[in-house]
PDB file of C-alpha atoms in Angstrom:
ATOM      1  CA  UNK A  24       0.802  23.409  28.620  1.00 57.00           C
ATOM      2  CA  UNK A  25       0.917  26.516  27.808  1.00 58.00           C
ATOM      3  CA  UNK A  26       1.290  28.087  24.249  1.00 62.00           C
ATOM      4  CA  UNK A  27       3.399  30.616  23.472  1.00 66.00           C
ATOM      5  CA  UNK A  28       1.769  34.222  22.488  1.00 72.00           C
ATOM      6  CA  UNK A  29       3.687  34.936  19.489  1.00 77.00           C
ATOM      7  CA  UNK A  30       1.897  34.044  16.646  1.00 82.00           C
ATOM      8  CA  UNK A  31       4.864  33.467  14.125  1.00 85.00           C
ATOM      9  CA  UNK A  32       6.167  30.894  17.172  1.00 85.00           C
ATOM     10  CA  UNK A  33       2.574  29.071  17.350  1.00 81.00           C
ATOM     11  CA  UNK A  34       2.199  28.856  13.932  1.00 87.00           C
ATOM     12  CA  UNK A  35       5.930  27.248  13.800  1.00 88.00           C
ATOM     13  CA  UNK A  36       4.562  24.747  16.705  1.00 84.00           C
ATOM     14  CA  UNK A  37       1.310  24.210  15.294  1.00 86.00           C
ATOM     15  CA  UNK A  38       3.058  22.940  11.441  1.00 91.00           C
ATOM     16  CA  UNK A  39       6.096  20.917  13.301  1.00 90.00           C
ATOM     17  CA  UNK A  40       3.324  18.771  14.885  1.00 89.00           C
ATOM     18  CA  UNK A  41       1.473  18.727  11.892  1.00 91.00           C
ATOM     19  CA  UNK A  42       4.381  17.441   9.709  1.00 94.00           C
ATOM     20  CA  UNK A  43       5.432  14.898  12.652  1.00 94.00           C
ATOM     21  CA  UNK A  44       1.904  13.595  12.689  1.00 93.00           C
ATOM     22  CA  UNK A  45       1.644  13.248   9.135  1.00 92.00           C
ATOM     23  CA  UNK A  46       4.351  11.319   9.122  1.00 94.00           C
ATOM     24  CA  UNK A  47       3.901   8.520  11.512  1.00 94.00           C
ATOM     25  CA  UNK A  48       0.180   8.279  10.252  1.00 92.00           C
ATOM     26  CA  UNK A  49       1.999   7.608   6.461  1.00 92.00           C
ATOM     27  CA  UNK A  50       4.453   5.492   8.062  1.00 92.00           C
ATOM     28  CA  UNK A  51       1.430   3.101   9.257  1.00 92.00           C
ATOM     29  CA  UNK A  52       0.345   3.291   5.536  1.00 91.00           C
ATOM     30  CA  UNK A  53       3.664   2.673   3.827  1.00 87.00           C
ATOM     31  CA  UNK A  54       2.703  -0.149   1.679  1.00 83.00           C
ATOM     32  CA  UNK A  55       0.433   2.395  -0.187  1.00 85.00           C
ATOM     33  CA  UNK A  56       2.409   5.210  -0.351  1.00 85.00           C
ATOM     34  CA  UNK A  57       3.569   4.765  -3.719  1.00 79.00           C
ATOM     35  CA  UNK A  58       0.863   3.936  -4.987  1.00 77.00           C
ATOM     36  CA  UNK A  59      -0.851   6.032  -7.636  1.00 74.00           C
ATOM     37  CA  UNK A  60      -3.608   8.338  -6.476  1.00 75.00           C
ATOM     38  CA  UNK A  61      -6.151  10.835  -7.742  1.00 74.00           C
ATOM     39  CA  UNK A  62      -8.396  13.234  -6.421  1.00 74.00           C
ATOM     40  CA  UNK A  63     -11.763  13.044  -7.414  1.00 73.00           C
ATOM     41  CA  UNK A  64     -13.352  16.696  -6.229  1.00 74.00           C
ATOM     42  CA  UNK A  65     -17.050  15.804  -6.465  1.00 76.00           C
ATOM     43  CA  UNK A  66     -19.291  12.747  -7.646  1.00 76.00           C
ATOM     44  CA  UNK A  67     -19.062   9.514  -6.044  1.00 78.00           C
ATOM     45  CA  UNK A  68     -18.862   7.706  -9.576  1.00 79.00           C
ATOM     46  CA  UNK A  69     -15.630   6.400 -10.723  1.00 74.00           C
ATOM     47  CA  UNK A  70     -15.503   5.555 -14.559  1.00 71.00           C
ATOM     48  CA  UNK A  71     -12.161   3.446 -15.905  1.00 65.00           C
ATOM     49  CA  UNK A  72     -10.669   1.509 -18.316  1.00 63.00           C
ATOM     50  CA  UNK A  73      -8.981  -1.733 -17.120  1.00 62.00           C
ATOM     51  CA  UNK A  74      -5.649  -3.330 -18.606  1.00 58.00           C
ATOM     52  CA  UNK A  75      -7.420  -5.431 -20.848  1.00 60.00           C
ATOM     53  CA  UNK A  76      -9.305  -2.502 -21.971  1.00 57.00           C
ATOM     54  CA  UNK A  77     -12.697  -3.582 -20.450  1.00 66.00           C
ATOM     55  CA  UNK A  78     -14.910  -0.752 -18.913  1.00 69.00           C
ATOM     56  CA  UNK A  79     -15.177  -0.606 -15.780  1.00 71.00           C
ATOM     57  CA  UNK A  80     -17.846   1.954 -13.406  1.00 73.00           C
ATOM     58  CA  UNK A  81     -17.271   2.128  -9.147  1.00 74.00           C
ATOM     59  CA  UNK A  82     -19.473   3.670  -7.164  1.00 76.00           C
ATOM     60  CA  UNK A  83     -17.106   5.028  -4.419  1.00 74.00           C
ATOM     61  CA  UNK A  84     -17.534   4.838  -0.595  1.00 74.00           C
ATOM     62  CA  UNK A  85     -16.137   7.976   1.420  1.00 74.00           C
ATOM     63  CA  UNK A  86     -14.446   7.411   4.502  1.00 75.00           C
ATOM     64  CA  UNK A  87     -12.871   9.471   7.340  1.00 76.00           C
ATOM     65  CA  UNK A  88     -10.669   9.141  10.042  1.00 75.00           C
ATOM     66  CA  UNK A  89     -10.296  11.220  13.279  1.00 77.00           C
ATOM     67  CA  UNK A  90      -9.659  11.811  16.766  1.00 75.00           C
ATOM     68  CA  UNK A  91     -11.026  13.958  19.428  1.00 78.00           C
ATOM     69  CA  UNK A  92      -9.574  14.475  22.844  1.00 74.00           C
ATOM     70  CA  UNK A  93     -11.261  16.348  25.280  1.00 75.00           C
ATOM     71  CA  UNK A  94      -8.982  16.826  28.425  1.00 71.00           C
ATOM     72  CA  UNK A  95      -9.610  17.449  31.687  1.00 76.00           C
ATOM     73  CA  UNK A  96      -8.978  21.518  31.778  1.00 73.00           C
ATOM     74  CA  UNK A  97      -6.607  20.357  34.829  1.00 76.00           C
ATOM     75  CA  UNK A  98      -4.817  18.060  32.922  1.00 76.00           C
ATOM     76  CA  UNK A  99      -4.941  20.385  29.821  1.00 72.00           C
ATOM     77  CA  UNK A 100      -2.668  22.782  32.182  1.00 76.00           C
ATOM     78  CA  UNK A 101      -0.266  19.932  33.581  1.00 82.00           C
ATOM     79  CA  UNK A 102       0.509  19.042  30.006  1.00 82.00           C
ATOM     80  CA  UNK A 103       4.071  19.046  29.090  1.00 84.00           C
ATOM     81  CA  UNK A 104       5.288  18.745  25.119  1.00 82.00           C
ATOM     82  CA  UNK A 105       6.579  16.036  25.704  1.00 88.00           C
ATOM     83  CA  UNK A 106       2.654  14.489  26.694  1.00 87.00           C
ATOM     84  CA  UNK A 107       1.604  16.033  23.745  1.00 86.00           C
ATOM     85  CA  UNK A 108       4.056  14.887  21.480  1.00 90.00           C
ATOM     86  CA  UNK A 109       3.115  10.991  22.536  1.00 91.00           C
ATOM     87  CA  UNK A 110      -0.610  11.942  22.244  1.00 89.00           C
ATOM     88  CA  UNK A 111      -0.210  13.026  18.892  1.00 91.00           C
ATOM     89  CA  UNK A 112       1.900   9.666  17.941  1.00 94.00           C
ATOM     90  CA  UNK A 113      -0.426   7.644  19.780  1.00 93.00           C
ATOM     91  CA  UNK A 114      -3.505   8.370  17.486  1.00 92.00           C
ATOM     92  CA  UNK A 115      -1.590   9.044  14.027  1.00 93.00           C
ATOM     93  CA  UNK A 116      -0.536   5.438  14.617  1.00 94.00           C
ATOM     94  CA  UNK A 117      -4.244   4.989  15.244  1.00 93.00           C
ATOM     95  CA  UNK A 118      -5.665   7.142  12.150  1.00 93.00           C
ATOM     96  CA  UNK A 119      -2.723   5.436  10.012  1.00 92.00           C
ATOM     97  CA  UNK A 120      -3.465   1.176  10.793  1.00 92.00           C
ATOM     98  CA  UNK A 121      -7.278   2.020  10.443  1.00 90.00           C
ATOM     99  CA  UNK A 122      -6.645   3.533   6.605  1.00 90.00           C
ATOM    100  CA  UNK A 123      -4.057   0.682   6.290  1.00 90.00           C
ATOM    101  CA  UNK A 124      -6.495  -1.782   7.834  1.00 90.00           C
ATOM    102  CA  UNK A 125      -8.979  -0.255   4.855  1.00 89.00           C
ATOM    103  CA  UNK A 126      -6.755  -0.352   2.334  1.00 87.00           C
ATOM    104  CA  UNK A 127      -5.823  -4.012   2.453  1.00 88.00           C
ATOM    105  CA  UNK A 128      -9.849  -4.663   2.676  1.00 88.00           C
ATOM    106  CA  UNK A 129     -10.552  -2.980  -0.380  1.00 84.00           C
ATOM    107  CA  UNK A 130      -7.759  -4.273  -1.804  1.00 83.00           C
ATOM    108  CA  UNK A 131      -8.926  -7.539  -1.099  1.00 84.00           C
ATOM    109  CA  UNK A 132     -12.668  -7.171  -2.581  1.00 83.00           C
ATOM    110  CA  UNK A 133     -10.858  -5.920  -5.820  1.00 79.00           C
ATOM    111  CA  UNK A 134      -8.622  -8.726  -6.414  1.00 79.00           C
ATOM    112  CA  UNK A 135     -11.441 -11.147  -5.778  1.00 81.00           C
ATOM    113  CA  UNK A 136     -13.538  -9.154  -8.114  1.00 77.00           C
ATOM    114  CA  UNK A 137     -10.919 -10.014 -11.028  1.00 73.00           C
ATOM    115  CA  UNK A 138     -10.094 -13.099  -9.705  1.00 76.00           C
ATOM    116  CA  UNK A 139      -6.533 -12.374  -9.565  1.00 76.00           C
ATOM    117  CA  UNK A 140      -6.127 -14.404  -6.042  1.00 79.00           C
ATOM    118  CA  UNK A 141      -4.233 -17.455  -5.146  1.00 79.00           C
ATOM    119  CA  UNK A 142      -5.907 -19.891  -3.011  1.00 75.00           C
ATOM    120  CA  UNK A 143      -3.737 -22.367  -1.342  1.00 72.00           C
ATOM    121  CA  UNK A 144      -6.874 -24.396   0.185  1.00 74.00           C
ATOM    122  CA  UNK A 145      -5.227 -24.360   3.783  1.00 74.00           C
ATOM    123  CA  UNK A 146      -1.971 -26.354   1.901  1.00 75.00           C
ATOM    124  CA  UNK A 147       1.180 -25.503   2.268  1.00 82.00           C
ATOM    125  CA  UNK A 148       3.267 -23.001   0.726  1.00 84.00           C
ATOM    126  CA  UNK A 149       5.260 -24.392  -2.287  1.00 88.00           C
ATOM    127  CA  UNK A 150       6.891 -23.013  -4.870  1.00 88.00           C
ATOM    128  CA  UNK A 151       4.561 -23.704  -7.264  1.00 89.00           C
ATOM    129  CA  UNK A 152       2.010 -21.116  -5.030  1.00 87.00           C
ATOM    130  CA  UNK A 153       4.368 -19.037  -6.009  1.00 87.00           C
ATOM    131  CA  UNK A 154       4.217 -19.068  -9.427  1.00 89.00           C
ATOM    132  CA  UNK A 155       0.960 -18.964  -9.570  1.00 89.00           C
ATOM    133  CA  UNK A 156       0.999 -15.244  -7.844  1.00 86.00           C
ATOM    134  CA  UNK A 157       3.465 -14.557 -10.520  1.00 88.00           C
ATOM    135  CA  UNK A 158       1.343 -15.610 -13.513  1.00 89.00           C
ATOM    136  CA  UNK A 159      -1.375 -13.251 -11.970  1.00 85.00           C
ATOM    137  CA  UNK A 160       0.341 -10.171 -11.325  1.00 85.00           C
ATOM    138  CA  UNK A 161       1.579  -6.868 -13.906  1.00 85.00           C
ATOM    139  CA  UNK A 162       5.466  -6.742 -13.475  1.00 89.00           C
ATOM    140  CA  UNK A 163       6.947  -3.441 -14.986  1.00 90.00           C
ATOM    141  CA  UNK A 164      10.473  -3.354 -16.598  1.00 93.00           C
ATOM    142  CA  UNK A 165      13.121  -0.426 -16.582  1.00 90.00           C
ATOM    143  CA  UNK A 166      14.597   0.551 -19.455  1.00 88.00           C
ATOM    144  CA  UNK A 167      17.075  -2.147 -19.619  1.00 89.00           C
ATOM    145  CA  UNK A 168      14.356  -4.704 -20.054  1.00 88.00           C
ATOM    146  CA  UNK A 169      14.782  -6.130 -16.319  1.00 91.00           C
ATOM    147  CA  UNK A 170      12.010  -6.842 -14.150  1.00 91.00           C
ATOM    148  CA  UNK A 171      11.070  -4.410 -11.532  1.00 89.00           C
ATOM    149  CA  UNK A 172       9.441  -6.418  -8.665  1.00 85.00           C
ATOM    150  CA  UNK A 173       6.620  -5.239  -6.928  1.00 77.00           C
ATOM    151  CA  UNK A 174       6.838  -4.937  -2.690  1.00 77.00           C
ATOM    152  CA  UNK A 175       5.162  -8.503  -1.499  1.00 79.00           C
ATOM    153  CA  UNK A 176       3.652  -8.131   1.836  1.00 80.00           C
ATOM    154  CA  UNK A 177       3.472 -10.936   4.823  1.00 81.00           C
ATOM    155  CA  UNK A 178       3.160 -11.280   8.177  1.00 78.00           C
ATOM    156  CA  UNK A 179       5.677 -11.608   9.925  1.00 81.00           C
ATOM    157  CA  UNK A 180       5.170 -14.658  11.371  1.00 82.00           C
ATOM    158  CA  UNK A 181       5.647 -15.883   7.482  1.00 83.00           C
ATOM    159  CA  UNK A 182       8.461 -13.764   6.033  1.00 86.00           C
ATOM    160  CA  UNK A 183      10.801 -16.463   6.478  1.00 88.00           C
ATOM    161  CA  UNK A 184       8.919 -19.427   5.090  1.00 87.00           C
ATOM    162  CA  UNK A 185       8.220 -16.852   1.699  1.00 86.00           C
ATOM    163  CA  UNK A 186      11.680 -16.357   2.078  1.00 88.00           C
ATOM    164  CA  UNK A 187      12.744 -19.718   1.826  1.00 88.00           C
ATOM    165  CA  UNK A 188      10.028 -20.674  -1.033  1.00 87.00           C
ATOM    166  CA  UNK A 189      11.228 -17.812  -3.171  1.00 84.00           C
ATOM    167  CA  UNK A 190      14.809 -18.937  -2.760  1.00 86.00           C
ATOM    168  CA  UNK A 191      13.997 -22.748  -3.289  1.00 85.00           C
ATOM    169  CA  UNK A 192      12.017 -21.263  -6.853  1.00 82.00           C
ATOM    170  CA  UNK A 193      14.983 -19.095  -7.698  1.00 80.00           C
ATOM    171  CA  UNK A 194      17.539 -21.832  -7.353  1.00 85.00           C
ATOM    172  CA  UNK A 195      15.794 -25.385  -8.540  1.00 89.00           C
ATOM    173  CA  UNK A 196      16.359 -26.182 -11.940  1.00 91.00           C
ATOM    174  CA  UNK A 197      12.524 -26.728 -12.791  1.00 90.00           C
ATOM    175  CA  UNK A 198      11.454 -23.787 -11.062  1.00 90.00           C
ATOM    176  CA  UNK A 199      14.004 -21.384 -11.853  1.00 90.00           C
ATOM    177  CA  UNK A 200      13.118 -22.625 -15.675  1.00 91.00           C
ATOM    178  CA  UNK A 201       8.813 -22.025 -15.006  1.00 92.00           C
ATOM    179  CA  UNK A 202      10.284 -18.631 -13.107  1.00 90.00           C
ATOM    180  CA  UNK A 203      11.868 -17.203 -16.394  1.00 91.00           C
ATOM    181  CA  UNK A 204       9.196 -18.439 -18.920  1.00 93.00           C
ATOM    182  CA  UNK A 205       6.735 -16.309 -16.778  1.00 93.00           C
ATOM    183  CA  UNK A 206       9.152 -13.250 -16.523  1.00 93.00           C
ATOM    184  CA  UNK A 207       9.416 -13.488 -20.359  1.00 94.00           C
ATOM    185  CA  UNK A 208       6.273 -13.496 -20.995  1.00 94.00           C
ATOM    186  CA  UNK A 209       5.101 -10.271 -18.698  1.00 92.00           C
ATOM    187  CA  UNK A 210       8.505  -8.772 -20.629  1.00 93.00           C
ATOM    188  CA  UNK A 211       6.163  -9.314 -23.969  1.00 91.00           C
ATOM    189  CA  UNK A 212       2.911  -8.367 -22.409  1.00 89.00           C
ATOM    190  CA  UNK A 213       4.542  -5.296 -20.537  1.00 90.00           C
ATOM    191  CA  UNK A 214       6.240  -4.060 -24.192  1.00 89.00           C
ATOM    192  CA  UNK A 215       2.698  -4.823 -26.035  1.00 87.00           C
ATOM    193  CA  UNK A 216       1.168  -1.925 -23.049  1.00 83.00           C
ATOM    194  CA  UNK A 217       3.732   0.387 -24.082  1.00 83.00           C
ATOM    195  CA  UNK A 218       3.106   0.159 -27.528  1.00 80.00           C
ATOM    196  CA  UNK A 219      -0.186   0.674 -27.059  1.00 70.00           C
ATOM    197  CA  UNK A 220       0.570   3.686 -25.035  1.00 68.00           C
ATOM    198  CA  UNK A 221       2.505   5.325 -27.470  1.00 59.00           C
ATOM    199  CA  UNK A 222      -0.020   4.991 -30.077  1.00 57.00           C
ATOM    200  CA  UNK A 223      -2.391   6.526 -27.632  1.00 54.00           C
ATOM    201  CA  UNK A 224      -0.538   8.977 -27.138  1.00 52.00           C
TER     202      UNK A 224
END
């Protein structure tokens, strides 16, 4: 494939691919995209405070992701956009479910760390599993005062069996009753972290 020789018109090429590649590799990531992030422009040490206002010290472990493709120069030439194009969206998929894939592992390590997992013991999912996540998680509120879920993530060979359990807990008088004691309470712990915010601040 030839490029074309106006530089304005590469350039144009060149940040079109860029954007579309960014994108698909972010799509891979989506259950982290909204997360918070910071940039950290030198060290390796990581110094925070946790919610219950515990220090806390990480030493951090770089990664990178990349790709290199080294063409035939026959094949280079035979190249239509098109090829490129599905090149391109072949490894941001790539780059993308290896940072997921990393993610979810560190993820993992952390929430062990704190012990905020739920271990069902190879049983089956109940409602009361459920609750436990609930108890162990930070739920946020709007201004109203109404809970504002976090995503939950599954397989999805499982969605519909969480579905199902989180319907069963929503609608059965005992559960719905353990459901709203918990949502109260993260309500009161949730307002006690603002106030302490503000007086922070």
């Amino acid at each position: 494939m030839a490029l074309p020789k106006n530089k304005e018109t590469k350039a144009i090429i060149e940040k079109c691919l860029s954007q579309r590649f960014n994108s698909i590799m972010r799509h891979e990531t989506r259950p982290f995209n909204e997360s918070p992030h910071i940039i950290q422009h030198e060290g390796k040490v990581l110094k925070h405070n946790t919610l219950d206002d515990q220090d806390s010290q990480k030493t951090m472990e770089y990664r990178k992701a990349e790709f290199t493709y080294k063409p035939d120069p026959q094949q280079l030439i035979s190249m239509t956009l098109e090829d490129v194009i599905k090149l391109l969206d072949e490894e941001a998929k790539n780059i993308g479910s290896q940072m997921a894939k990393h993610y979810f592992q560190v993820l993992s390590i952390t929430a062990e760390e704190v012990g905020n997992v739920v271990d069902a013991k190879d049983q089956k999912l109940t409602p009361e599993i459920f609750l436990d996540a609930m108890r162990k998680i930070s739920i946020p509120f709007d201004k109203d005062g109404n809970p504002k879920f976090n995503n939950m993530i599954v397989s999805e060979e499982m969605s519909d069996v969480w579905k199902n359990i989180i319907e069963e807990a929503e609608v059965n008088p005992k559960h719905k009753e353990e459901f709203n004691k918990i949502i109260e309470q993260k309500r009161k712990e949730y307002n006690a972290e603002q106030a302490g915010r503000k007086l922070v601040d």
